[in-house]
mmCIF file of C-alpha atoms in Angstrom:
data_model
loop_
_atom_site.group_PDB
_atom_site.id
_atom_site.type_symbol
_atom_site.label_atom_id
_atom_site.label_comp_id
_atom_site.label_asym_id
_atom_site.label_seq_id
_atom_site.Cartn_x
_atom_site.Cartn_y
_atom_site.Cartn_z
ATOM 1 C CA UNK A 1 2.264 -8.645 -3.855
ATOM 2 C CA UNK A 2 2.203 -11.847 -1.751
ATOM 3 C CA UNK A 3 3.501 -14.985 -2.853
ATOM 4 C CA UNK A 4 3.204 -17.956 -0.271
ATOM 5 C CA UNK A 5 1.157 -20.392 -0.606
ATOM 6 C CA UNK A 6 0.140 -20.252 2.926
ATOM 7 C CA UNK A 7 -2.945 -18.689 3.245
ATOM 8 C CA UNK A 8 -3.067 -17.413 6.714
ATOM 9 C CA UNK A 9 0.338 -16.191 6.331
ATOM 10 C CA UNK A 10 -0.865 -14.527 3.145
ATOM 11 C CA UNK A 11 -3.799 -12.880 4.976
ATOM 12 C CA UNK A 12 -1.232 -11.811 7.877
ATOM 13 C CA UNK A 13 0.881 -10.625 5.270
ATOM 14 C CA UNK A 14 -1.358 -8.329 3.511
ATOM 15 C CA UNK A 15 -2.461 -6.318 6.655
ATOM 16 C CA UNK A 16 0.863 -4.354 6.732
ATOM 17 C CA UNK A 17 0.787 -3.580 2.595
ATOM 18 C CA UNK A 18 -1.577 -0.288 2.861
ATOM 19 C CA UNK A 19 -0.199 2.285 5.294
ATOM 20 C CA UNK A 20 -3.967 4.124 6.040
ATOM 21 C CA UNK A 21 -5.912 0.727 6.112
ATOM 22 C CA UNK A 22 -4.330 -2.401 7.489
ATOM 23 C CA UNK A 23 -6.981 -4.862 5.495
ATOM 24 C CA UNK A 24 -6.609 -8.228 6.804
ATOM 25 C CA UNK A 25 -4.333 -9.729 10.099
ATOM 26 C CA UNK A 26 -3.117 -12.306 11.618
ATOM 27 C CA UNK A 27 -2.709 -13.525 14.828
ATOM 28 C CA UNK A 28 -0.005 -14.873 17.841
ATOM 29 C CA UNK A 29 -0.145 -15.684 21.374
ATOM 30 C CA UNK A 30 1.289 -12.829 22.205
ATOM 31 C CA UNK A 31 -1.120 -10.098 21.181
ATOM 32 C CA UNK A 32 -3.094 -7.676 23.194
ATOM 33 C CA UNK A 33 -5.628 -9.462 25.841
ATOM 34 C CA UNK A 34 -9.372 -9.126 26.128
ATOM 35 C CA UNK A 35 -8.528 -7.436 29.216
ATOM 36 C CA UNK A 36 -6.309 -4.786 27.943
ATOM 37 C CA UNK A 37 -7.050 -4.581 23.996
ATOM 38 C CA UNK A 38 -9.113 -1.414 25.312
ATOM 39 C CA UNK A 39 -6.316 0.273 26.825
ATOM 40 C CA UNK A 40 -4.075 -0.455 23.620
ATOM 41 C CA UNK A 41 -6.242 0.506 21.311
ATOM 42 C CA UNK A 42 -7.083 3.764 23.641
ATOM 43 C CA UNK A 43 -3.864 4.353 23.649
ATOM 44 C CA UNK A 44 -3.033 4.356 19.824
ATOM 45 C CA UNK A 45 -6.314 6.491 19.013
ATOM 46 C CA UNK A 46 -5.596 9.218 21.627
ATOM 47 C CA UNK A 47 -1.687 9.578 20.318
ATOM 48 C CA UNK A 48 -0.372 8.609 16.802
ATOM 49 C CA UNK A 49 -3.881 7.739 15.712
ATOM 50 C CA UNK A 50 -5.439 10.703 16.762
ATOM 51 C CA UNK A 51 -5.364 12.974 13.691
ATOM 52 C CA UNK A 52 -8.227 11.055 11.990
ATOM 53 C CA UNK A 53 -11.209 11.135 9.776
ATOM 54 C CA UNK A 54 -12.753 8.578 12.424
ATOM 55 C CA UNK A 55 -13.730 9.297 15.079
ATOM 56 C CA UNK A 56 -12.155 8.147 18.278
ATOM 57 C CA UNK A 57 -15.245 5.255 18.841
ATOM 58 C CA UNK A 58 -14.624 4.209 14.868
ATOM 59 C CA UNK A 59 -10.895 3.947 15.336
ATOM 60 C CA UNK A 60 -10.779 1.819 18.975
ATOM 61 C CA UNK A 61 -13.654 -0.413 17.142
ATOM 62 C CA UNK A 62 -11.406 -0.736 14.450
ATOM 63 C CA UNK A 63 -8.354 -1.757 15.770
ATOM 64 C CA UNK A 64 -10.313 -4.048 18.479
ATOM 65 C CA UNK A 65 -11.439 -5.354 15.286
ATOM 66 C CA UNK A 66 -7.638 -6.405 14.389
ATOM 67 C CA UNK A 67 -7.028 -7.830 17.875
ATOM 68 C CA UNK A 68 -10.112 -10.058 17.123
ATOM 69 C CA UNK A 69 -9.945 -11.227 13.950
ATOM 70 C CA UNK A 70 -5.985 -12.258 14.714
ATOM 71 C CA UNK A 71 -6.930 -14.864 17.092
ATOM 72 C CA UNK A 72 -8.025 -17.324 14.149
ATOM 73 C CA UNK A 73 -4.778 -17.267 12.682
ATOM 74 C CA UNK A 74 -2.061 -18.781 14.594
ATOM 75 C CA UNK A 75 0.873 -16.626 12.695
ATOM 76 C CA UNK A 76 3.734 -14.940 15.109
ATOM 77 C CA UNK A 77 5.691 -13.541 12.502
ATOM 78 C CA UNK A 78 5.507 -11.789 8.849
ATOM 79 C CA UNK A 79 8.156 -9.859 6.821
ATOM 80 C CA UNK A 80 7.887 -7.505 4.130
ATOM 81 C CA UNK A 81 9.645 -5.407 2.295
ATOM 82 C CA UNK A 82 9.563 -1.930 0.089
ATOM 83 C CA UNK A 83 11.512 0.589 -1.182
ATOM 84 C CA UNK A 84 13.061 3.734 1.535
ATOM 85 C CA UNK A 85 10.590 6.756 1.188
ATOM 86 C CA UNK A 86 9.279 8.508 3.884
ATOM 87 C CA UNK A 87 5.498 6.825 4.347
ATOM 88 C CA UNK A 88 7.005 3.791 4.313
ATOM 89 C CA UNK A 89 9.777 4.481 6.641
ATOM 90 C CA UNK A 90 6.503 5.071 8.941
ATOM 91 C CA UNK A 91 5.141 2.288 7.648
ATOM 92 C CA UNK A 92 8.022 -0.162 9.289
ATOM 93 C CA UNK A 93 8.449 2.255 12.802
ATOM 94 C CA UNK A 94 5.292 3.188 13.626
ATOM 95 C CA UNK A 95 2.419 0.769 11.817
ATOM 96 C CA UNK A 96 4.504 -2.234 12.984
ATOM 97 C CA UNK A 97 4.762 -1.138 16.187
ATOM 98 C CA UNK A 98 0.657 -0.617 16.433
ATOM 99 C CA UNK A 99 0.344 -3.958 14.586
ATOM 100 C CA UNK A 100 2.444 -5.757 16.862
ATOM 101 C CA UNK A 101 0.828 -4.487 20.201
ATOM 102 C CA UNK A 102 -2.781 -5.235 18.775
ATOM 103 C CA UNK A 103 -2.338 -8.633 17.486
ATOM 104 C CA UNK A 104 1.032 -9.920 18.904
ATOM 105 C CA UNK A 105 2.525 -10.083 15.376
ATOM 106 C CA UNK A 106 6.174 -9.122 14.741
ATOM 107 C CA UNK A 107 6.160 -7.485 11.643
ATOM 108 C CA UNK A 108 10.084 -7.017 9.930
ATOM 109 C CA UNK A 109 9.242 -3.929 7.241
ATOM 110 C CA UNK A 110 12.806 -3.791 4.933
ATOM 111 C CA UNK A 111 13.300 -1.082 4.038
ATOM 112 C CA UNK A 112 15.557 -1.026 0.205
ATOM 113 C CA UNK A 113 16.236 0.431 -2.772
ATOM 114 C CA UNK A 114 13.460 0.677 -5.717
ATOM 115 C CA UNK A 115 16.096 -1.517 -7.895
ATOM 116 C CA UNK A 116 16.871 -4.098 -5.142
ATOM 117 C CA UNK A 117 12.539 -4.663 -4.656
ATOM 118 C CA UNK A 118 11.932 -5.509 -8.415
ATOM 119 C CA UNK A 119 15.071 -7.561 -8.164
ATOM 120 C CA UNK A 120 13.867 -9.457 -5.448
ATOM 121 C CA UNK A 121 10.156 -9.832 -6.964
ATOM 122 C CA UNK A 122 11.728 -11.270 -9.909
ATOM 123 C CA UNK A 123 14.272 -13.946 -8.172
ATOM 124 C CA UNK A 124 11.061 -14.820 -6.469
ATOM 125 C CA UNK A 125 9.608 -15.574 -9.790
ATOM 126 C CA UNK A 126 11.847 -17.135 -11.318
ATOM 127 C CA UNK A 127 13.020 -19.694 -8.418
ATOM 128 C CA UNK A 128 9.653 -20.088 -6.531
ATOM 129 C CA UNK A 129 11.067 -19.428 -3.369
ATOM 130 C CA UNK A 130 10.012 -16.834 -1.024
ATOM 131 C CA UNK A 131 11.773 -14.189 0.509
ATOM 132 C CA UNK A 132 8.962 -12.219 1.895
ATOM 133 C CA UNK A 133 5.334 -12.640 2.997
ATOM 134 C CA UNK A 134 4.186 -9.123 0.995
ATOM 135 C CA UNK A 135 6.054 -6.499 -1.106
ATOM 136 C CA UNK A 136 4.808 -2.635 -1.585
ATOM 137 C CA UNK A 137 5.867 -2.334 -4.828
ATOM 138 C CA UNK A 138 5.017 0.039 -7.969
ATOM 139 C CA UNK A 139 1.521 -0.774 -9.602
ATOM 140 C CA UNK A 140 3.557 -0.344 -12.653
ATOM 141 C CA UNK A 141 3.969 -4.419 -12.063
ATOM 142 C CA UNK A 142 0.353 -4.579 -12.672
ATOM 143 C CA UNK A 143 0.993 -6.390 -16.101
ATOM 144 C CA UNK A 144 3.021 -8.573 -14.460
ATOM 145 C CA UNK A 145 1.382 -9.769 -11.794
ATOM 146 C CA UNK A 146 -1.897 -10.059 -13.704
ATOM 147 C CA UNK A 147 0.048 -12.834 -16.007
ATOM 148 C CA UNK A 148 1.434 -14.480 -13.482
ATOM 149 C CA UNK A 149 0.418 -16.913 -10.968
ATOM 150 C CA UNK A 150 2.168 -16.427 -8.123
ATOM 151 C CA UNK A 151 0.245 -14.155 -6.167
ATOM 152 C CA UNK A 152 -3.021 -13.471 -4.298
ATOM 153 C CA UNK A 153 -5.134 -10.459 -5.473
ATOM 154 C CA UNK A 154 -6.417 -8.607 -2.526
ATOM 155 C CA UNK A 155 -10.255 -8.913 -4.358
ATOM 156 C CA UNK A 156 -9.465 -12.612 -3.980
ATOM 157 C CA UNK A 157 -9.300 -12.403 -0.222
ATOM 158 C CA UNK A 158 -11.587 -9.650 0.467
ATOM 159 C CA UNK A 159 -14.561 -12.220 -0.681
ATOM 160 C CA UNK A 160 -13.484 -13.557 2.968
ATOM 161 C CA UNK A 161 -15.752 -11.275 5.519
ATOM 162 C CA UNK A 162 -13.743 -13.002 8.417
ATOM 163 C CA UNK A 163 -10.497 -11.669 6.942
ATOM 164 C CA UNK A 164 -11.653 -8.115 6.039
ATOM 165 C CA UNK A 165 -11.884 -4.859 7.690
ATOM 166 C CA UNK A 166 -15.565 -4.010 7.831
ATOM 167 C CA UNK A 167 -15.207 -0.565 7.767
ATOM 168 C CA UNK A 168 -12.345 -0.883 4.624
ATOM 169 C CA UNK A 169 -14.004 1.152 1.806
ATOM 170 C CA UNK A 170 -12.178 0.364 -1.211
ATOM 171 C CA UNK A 171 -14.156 3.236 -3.541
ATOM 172 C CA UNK A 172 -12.448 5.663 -1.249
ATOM 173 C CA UNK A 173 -8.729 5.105 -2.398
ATOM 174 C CA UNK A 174 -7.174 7.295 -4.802
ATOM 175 C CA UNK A 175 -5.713 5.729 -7.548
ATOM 176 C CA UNK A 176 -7.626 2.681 -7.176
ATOM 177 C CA UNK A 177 -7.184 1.960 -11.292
ATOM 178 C CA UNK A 178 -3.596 2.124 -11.481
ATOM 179 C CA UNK A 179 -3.466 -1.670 -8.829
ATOM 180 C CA UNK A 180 -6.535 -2.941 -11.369
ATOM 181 C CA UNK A 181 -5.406 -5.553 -13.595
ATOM 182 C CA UNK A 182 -7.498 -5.074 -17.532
ATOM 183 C CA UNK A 183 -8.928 -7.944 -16.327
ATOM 184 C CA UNK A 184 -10.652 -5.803 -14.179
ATOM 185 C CA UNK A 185 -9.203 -7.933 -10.706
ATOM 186 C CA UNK A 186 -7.704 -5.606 -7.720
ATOM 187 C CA UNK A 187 -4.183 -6.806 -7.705
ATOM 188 C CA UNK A 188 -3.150 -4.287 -4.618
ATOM 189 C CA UNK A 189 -4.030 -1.558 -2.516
ATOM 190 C CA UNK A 190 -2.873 1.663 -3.560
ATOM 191 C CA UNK A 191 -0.358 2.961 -0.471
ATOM 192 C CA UNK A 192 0.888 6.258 -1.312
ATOM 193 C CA UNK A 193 1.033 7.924 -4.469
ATOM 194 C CA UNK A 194 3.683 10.779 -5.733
ATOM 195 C CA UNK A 195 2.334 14.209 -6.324
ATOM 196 C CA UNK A 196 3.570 15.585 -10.019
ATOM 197 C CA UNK A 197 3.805 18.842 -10.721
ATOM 198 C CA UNK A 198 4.062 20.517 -14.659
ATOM 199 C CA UNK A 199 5.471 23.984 -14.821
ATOM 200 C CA UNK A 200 5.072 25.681 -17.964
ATOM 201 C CA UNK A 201 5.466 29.396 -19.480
ATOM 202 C CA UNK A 202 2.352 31.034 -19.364
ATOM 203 C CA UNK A 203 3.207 33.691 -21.447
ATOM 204 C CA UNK A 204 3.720 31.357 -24.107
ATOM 205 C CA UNK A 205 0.357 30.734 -24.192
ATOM 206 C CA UNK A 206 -1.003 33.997 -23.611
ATOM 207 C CA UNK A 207 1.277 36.724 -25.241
ATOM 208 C CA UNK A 208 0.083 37.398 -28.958
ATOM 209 C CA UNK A 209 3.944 38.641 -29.825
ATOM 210 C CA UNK A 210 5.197 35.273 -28.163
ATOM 211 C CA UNK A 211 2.267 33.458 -30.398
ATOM 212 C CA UNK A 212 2.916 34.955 -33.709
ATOM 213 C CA UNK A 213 6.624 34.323 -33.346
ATOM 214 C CA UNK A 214 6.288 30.565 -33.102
ATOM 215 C CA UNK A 215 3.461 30.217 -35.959
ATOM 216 C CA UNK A 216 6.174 32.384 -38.015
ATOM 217 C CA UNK A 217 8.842 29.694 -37.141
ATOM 218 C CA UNK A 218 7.047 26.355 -37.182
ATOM 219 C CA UNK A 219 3.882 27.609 -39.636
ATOM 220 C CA UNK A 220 1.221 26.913 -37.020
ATOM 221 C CA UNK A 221 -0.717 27.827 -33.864
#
């Protein structure tokens, strides 16, 4: 969710919201040179980086990519904010970090409670004053955010070609439908997603005493 009406800041912003695909950036005087943008973005691909599904020619073209398209921007600083679970945590230590050496943006990633993110999104709403650039927060907002107007929907700024990742490809995100507004607009980029598990007793299912003992008691299969 982004909520400034700032659109560079808003592009800048958005970059740190996915944790596998920074999508947009913005820039400062301080990033990475011509000169040395090489050696950073070696750097990055041959440690943290290099456990990839790219390989080590698509990743330093991708993050040059960053250090490029920043230097249209003018922004120095961005802050967001989400709620303390482990990808995120990484998220604000290590993607920042990257970020920061790439493009010269200081990125300040909050880390909070679930209850204390909604609460901020909705003070937000209600006063129309920002508190952050971008929030990672639950798609189950979608409904929210879809009737509201105080936010930019990542579709919205991925018509820009300038602004987006060429090698972002959307259809490869899992859970794509749950940041899709009915209105059929992508409101957010799916970040992480929790892994639920249903244990059950098989042998309720399978054992014909088991069986016959519950259509005996409820008078049905």
């Amino acid at each position: 969710m982004l909520n400034r009406n700032v659109r560079k800041r808003t592009t800048a912003g958005l970059a740190m919201t996915a944790a596998a695909v920074l999508l947009v950036s913005g820039c400062a005087s301080g990033g990475a040179t011509p000169t040395d943008i090489d050696a950073v973005a070696a750097k990055w691909a041959d440690g943290e980086f290099a456990l990839s599904a790219l390989t080590r020619d698509e990743k330093i073209a991708e993050m040059k990519w960053f250090a490029e398209a920043a230097s249209a921007l003018g922004v120095t600083d961005i802050s967001v904010v989400s709620e303390t679970i482990d990808p995120h945590v990484y998220e604000s230590e290590v993607l920042t970090q990257a970020f920061k050496e790439l493009t010269g943006i200081t990125v300040t990633h909050d880390l909070i409670g679930e209850g204390d993110v909604i609460e901020r999104i909705q003070t937000e709403i209600k006063t129309r004053t920002s508190i952050y650039d971008g929030y990672i927060n639950d798609s189950d907002l979608i409904g929210t955010h879809q009737r509201g107007d105080y936010i930019y929907p990542v579709a919205e700024l991925m018509k820009d070609s300038a602004i987006t990742n060429p090698g972002l490809d959307i259809e490869d995100y899992i859970g794509k439908s749950f940041t899709t507004g009915s209105d059929g607009v992508l409101y957010q980029l799916p970040d992480q997603q929790f892994a639920n598990l249903y244990w059950f007793r098989y042998d309720w299912f399978s054992d014909p005493d088991i069986q016959k003992q519950f259509k005996d008691i409820y008078g049905y299969d």
